[in-house]
XYZ file of C-alpha atoms in Angstrom:
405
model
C -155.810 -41.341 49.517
C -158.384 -43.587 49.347
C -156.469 -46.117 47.549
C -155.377 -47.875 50.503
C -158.266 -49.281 51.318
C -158.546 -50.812 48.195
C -157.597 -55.377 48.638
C -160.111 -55.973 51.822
C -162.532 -58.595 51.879
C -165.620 -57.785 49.628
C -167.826 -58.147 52.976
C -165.659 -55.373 54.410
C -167.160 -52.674 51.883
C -170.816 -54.086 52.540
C -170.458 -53.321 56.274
C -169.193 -49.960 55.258
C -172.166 -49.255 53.426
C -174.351 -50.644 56.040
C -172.465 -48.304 58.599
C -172.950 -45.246 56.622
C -177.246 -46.260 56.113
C -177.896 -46.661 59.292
C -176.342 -43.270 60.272
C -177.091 -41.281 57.395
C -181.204 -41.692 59.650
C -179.840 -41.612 63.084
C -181.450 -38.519 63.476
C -182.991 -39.352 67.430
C -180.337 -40.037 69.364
C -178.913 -36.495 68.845
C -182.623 -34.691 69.927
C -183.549 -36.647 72.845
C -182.513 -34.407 75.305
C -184.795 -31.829 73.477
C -187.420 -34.371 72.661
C -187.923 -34.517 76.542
C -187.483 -31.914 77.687
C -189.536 -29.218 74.894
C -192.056 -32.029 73.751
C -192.789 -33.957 76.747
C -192.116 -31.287 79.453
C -189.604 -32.484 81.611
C -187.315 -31.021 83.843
C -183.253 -31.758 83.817
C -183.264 -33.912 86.701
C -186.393 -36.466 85.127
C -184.355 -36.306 81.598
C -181.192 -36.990 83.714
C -182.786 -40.223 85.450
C -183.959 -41.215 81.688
C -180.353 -41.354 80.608
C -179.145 -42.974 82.932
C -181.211 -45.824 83.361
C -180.814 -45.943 79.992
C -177.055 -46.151 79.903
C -177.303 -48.983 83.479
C -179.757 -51.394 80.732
C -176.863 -51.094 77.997
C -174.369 -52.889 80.374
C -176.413 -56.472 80.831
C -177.353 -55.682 77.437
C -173.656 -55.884 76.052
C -172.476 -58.437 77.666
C -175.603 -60.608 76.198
C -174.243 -59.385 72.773
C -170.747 -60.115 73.420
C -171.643 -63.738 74.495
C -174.074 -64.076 71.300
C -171.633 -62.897 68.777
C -169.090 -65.543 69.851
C -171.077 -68.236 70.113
C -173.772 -67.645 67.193
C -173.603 -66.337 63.504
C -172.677 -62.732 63.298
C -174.495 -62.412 60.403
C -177.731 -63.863 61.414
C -177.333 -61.716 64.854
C -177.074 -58.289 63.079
C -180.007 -58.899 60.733
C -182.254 -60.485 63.592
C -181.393 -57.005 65.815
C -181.551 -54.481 63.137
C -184.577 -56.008 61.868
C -186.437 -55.478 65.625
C -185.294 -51.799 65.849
C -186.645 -51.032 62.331
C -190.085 -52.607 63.315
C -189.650 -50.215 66.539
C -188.955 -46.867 64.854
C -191.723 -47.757 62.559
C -194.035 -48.151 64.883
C -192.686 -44.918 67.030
C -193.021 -42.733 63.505
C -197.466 -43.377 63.596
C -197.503 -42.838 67.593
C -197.514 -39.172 68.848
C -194.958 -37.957 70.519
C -195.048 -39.457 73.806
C -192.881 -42.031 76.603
C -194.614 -44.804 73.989
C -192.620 -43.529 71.644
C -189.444 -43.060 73.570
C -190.179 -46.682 75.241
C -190.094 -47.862 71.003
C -187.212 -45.905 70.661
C -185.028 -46.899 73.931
C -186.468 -50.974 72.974
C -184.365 -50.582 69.163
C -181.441 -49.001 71.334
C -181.158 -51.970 73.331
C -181.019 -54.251 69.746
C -178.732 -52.012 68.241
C -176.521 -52.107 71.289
C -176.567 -56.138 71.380
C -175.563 -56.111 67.378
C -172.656 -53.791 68.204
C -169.676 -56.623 69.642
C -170.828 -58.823 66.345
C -170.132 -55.959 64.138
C -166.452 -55.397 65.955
C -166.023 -58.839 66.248
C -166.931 -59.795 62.116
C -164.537 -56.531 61.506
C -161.867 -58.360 63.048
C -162.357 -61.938 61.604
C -162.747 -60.059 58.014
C -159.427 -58.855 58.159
C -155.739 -59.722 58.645
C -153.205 -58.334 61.257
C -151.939 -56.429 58.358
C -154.804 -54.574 56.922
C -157.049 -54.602 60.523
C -156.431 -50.483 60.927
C -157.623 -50.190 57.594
C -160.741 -52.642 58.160
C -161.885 -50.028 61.121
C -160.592 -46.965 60.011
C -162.853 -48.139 56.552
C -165.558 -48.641 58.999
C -165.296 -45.710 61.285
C -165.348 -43.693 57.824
C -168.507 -45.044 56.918
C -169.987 -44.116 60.311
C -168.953 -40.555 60.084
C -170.229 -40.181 56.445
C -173.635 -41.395 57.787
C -173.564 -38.495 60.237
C -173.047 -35.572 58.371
C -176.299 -34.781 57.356
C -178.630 -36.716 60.226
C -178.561 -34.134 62.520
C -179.239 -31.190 60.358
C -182.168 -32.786 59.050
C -183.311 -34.015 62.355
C -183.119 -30.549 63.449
C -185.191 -29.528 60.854
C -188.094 -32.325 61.087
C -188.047 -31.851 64.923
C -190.476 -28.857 65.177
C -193.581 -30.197 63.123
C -192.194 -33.436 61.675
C -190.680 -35.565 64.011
C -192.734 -38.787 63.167
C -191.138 -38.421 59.734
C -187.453 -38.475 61.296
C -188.609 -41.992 63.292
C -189.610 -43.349 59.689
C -186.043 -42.128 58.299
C -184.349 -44.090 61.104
C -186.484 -47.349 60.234
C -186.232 -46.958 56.627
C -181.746 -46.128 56.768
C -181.708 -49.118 59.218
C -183.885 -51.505 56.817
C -181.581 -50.666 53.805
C -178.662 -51.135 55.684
C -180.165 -54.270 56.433
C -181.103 -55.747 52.902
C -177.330 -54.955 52.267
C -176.234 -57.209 54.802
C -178.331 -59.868 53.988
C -177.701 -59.639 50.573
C -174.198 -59.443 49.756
C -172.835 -60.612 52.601
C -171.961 -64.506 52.240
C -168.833 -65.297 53.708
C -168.108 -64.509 57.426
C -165.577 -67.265 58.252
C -162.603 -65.644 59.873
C -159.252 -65.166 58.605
C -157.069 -68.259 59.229
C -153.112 -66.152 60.404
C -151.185 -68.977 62.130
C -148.517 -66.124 62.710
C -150.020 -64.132 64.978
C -150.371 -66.490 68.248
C -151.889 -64.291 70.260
C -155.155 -64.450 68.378
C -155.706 -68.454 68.792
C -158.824 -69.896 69.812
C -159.192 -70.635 73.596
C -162.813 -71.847 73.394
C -162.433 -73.523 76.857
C -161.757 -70.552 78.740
C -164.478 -67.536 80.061
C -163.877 -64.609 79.231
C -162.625 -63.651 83.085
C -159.859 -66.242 82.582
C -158.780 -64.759 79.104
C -158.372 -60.855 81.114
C -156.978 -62.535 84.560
C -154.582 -64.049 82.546
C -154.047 -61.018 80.283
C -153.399 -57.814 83.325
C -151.904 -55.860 80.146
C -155.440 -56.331 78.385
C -157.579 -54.835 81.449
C -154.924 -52.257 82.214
C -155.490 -50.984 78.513
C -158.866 -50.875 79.056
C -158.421 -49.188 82.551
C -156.064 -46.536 80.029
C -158.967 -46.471 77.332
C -161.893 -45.838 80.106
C -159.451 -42.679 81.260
C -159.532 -41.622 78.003
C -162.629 -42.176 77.368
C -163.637 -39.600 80.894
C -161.736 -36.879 78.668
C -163.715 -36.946 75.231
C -166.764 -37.055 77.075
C -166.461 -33.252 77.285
C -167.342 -33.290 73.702
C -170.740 -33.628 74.258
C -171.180 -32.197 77.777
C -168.599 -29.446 78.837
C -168.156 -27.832 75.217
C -172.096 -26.819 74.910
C -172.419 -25.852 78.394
C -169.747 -23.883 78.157
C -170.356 -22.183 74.993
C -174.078 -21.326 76.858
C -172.658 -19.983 79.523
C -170.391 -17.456 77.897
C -172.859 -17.321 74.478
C -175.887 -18.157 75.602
C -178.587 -18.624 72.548
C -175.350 -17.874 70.233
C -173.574 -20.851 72.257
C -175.721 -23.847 70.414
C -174.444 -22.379 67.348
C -171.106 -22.554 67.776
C -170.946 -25.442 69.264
C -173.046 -26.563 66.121
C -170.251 -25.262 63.633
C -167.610 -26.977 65.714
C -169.479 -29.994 65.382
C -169.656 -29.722 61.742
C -165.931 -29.376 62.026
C -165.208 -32.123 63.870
C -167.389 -34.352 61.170
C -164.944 -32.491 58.109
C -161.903 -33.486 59.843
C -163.008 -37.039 60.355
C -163.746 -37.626 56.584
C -160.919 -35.625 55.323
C -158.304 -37.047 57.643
C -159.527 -40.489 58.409
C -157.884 -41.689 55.285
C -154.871 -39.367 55.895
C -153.871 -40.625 59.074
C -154.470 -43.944 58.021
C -151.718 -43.616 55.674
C -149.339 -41.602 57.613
C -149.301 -44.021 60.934
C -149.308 -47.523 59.133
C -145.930 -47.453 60.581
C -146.833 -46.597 64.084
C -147.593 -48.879 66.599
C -150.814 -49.363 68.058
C -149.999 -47.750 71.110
C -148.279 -44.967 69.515
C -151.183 -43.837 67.765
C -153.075 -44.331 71.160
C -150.874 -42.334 73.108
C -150.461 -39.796 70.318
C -154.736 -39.820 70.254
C -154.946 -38.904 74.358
C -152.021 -36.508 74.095
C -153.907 -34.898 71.257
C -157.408 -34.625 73.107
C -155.737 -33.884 76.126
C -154.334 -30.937 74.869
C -157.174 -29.975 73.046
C -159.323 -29.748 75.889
C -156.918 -28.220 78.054
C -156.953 -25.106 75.627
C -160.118 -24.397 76.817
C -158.491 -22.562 80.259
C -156.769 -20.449 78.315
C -159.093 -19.358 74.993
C -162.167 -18.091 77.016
C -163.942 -15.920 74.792
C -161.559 -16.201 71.908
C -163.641 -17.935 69.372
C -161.518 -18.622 66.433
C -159.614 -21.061 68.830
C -162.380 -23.087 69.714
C -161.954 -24.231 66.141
C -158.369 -24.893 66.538
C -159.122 -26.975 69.536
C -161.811 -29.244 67.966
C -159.078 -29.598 64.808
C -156.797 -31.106 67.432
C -159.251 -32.931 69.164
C -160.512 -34.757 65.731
C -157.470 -35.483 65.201
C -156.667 -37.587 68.263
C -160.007 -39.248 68.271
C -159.002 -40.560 64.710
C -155.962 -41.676 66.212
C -157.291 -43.416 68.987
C -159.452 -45.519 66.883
C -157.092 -46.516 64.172
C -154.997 -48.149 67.469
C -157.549 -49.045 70.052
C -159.669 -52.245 68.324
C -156.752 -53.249 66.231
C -154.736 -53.172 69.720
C -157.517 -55.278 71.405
C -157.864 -57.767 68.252
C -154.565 -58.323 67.844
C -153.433 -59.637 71.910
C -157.044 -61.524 72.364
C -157.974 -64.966 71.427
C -160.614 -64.680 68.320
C -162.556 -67.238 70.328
C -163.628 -64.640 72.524
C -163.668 -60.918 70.507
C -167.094 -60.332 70.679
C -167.647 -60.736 74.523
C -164.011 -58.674 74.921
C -165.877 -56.062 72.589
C -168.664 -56.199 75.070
C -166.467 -55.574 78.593
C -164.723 -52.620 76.562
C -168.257 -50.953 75.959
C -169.082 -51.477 79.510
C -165.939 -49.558 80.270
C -166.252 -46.680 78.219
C -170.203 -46.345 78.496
C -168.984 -46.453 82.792
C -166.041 -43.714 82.196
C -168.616 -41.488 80.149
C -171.839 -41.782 82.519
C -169.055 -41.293 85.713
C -167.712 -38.268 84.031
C -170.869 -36.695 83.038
C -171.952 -36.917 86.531
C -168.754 -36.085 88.171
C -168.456 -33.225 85.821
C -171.543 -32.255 86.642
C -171.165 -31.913 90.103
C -167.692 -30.115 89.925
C -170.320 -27.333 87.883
C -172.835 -27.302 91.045
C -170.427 -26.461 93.637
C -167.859 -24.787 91.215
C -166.929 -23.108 87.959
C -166.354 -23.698 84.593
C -162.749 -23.096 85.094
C -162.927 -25.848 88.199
C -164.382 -28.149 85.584
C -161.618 -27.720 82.801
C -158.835 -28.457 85.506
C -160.573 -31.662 86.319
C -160.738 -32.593 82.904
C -157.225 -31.735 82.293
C -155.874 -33.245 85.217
C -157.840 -36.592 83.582
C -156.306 -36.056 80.849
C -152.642 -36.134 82.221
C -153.430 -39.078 83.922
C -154.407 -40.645 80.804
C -150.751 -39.829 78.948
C -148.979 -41.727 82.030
C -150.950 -44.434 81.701
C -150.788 -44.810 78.158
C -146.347 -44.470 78.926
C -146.656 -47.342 81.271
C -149.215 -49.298 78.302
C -145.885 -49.260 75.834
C -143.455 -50.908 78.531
C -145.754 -53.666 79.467
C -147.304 -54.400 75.874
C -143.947 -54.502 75.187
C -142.850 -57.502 77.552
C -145.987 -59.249 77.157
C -146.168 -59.058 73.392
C -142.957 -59.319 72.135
C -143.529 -60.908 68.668
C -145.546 -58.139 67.708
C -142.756 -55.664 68.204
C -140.776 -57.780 65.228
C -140.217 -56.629 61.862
């Protein structure tokens, strides 16, 4: 099973380590909605504006991260930005608990956010056409092994210890670091005079690349849809555990997401192996059908717990699926010269999709029900199935020499 991974560039397996450091301490992220809200007293609506503004910085912020990573050394760029957030969640683990400490925190968010199109960008020059699902799916399997534990132990430091879980964060990030800067020598990109699509168009911007390329911003238009679906993982799932579980709700929805971190490692490398044959937007449209249905369940299995788990199986599932074809789908149709800032306009679509959902889900909840909520969210996810049906025909036409054998 895990075999297949085995032939990638050495540089490949450092990144996976690196991945699954920094994640093994990401233990913040997951409690700052309770960091807020029980620690510093705030109300839904203050913790809401937090977010948000949060989320509107991350936009400039990847774009200035796309543009770095294709114009300066990946490398260099990832060591310089992980080095700043591990001075910052340093710092944060002496403060008490306070908006200094969330300011620290948010600041090494911001640098890990600006590192993020240099590590998509260094997966894709690392690898070959070939072997690129197996580059990300190796990656995406680090990030998930990282993740397993983080949460339960932030849950456990947050009560009396949550200083400690700040050091955790610096100290995963700096050894993730050290690993980079260590073993990591060569970053010059794979030289495939096959694929044409990927050649260097250094004198073009990056609008000029997607004006030219309608198929490329349609897929990200299909991606962004969905993108409004899964969402719901982290939004419509607890609340609606709460409101038919209450306390009990945060457990389940605990378990399921325990689940959903089992099926990633088990099946990552399954799936990997099963759709090598598929084409990247087969596994993409397999991936929304998947989540689609998954979440559409949730009309029908009200109260019936043991099919929450079957849901989330399916759900996993298609996420996996989705991200063995969605980078290697980008990498493979855009010009190398310009995969970092690409990387950067596809996080600017997705973080737009999930803050628009969020809020739009949120205000179907207001003036409706639950049940109002799931219909949304499945009509979304129909929507998304089309779309991906109309991706195949045009990719199709405007890609043809990737559709030879």
């Amino acid at each position: 099973m895990f075999g297949q991974y085995r032939g990638l560039r050495r540089e490949l397996y450092v990144l996976f380590w690196g991945k699954a450091a920094t994640n093994m301490g990401a233990m913040i992220w997951p409690m700052l909605t309770l960091i807020l809200s029980n620690k510093l007293g705030m109300d839904a609506g203050e913790i809401a504006k937090i977010t948000i503004s949060m989320g509107i910085v991350q936009f400039p912020v990847n774009l200035i991260g796309g543009k770095l990573a294709d114009h300066c050394n990946k490398k260099k760029l990832i060591v310089v930005c992980d080095l700043v957030t591990v001075i910052c969640y340093l710092t944060a683990a002496f403060l008490p608990v306070s908006m200094t400490q969330i300011l620290l925190f948010f600041t090494a968010g911001v640098f890990q956010t600006m590192e993020n199109p240099s590590y998509d960008a260094l997966v894709a020059d690392l690898s070959t056409t070939e072997n690129r699902e197996k580059a990300y799916s190796l990656i995406y399997l680090g990030l998930n092994l990282g993740l397993i534990l983080a949460p339960s132990i932030g849950g456990i430091l947050f009560q009396n210890h949550l200083g400690l879980a700040y050091a955790i964060d610096g100290l995963t990030t700096l050894s993730s670091t050290i690993l980079i800067l260590l073993f990591i020598k060569d970053i010059t990109p794979v030289q495939e005079a096959e694929n044409v699509y990927e050649k260097a168009r250094d004198r073009q911007s990056t609008w000029q690349i997607l004006s030219g390329q309608k198929v490329i911003l349609f897929f990200l238009i299909c991606w962004a849809v969905y993108e409004f679906s899964y969402a719901q993982f982290n939004f419509l799932i607890p609340l609606n555990m709460e409101s038919l579980y209450g306390g009990k709700g945060a457990v389940y929805f605990g378990f399921m997401t325990s689940l959903n971190g089992l099926v990633v490692i088990i099946g990552t490398p399954l799936l990997t192996k099963w759709a090598a044959g598929l084409g990247d937007v087969d596994k993409l449209l397999i991936g929304q059908i998947l989540v689609s249905v998954s979440l559409a369940m949730y009309r029908f299995i009200q109260g019936i717990i043991p099919m929450y788990y079957v849901s989330m199986v399916l759900f996993t599932i298609g996420e996996i699926m989705t991200t063995l074809g969605s980078y290697p789908y980008l990498t493979r149709r855009i010009p190398a010269s310009h995969r970092g800032r690409i990387s950067s306009v596809s996080n600017i679509f997705l973080g737009a999709s999930m803050y628009s959902s969020q809020w739009l889900i949120g205000g179907v909840l207001k003036t409706g029900t639950v049940m109002t909520a799931w219909q949304c969210v499945t009509g979304a996810g129909i929507l998304g199935i089309v779309f991906y049906v109309l991706l195949a025909g045009a990719d199709r036409k405007s890609y043809p020499l990737l559709y030879r054998k």
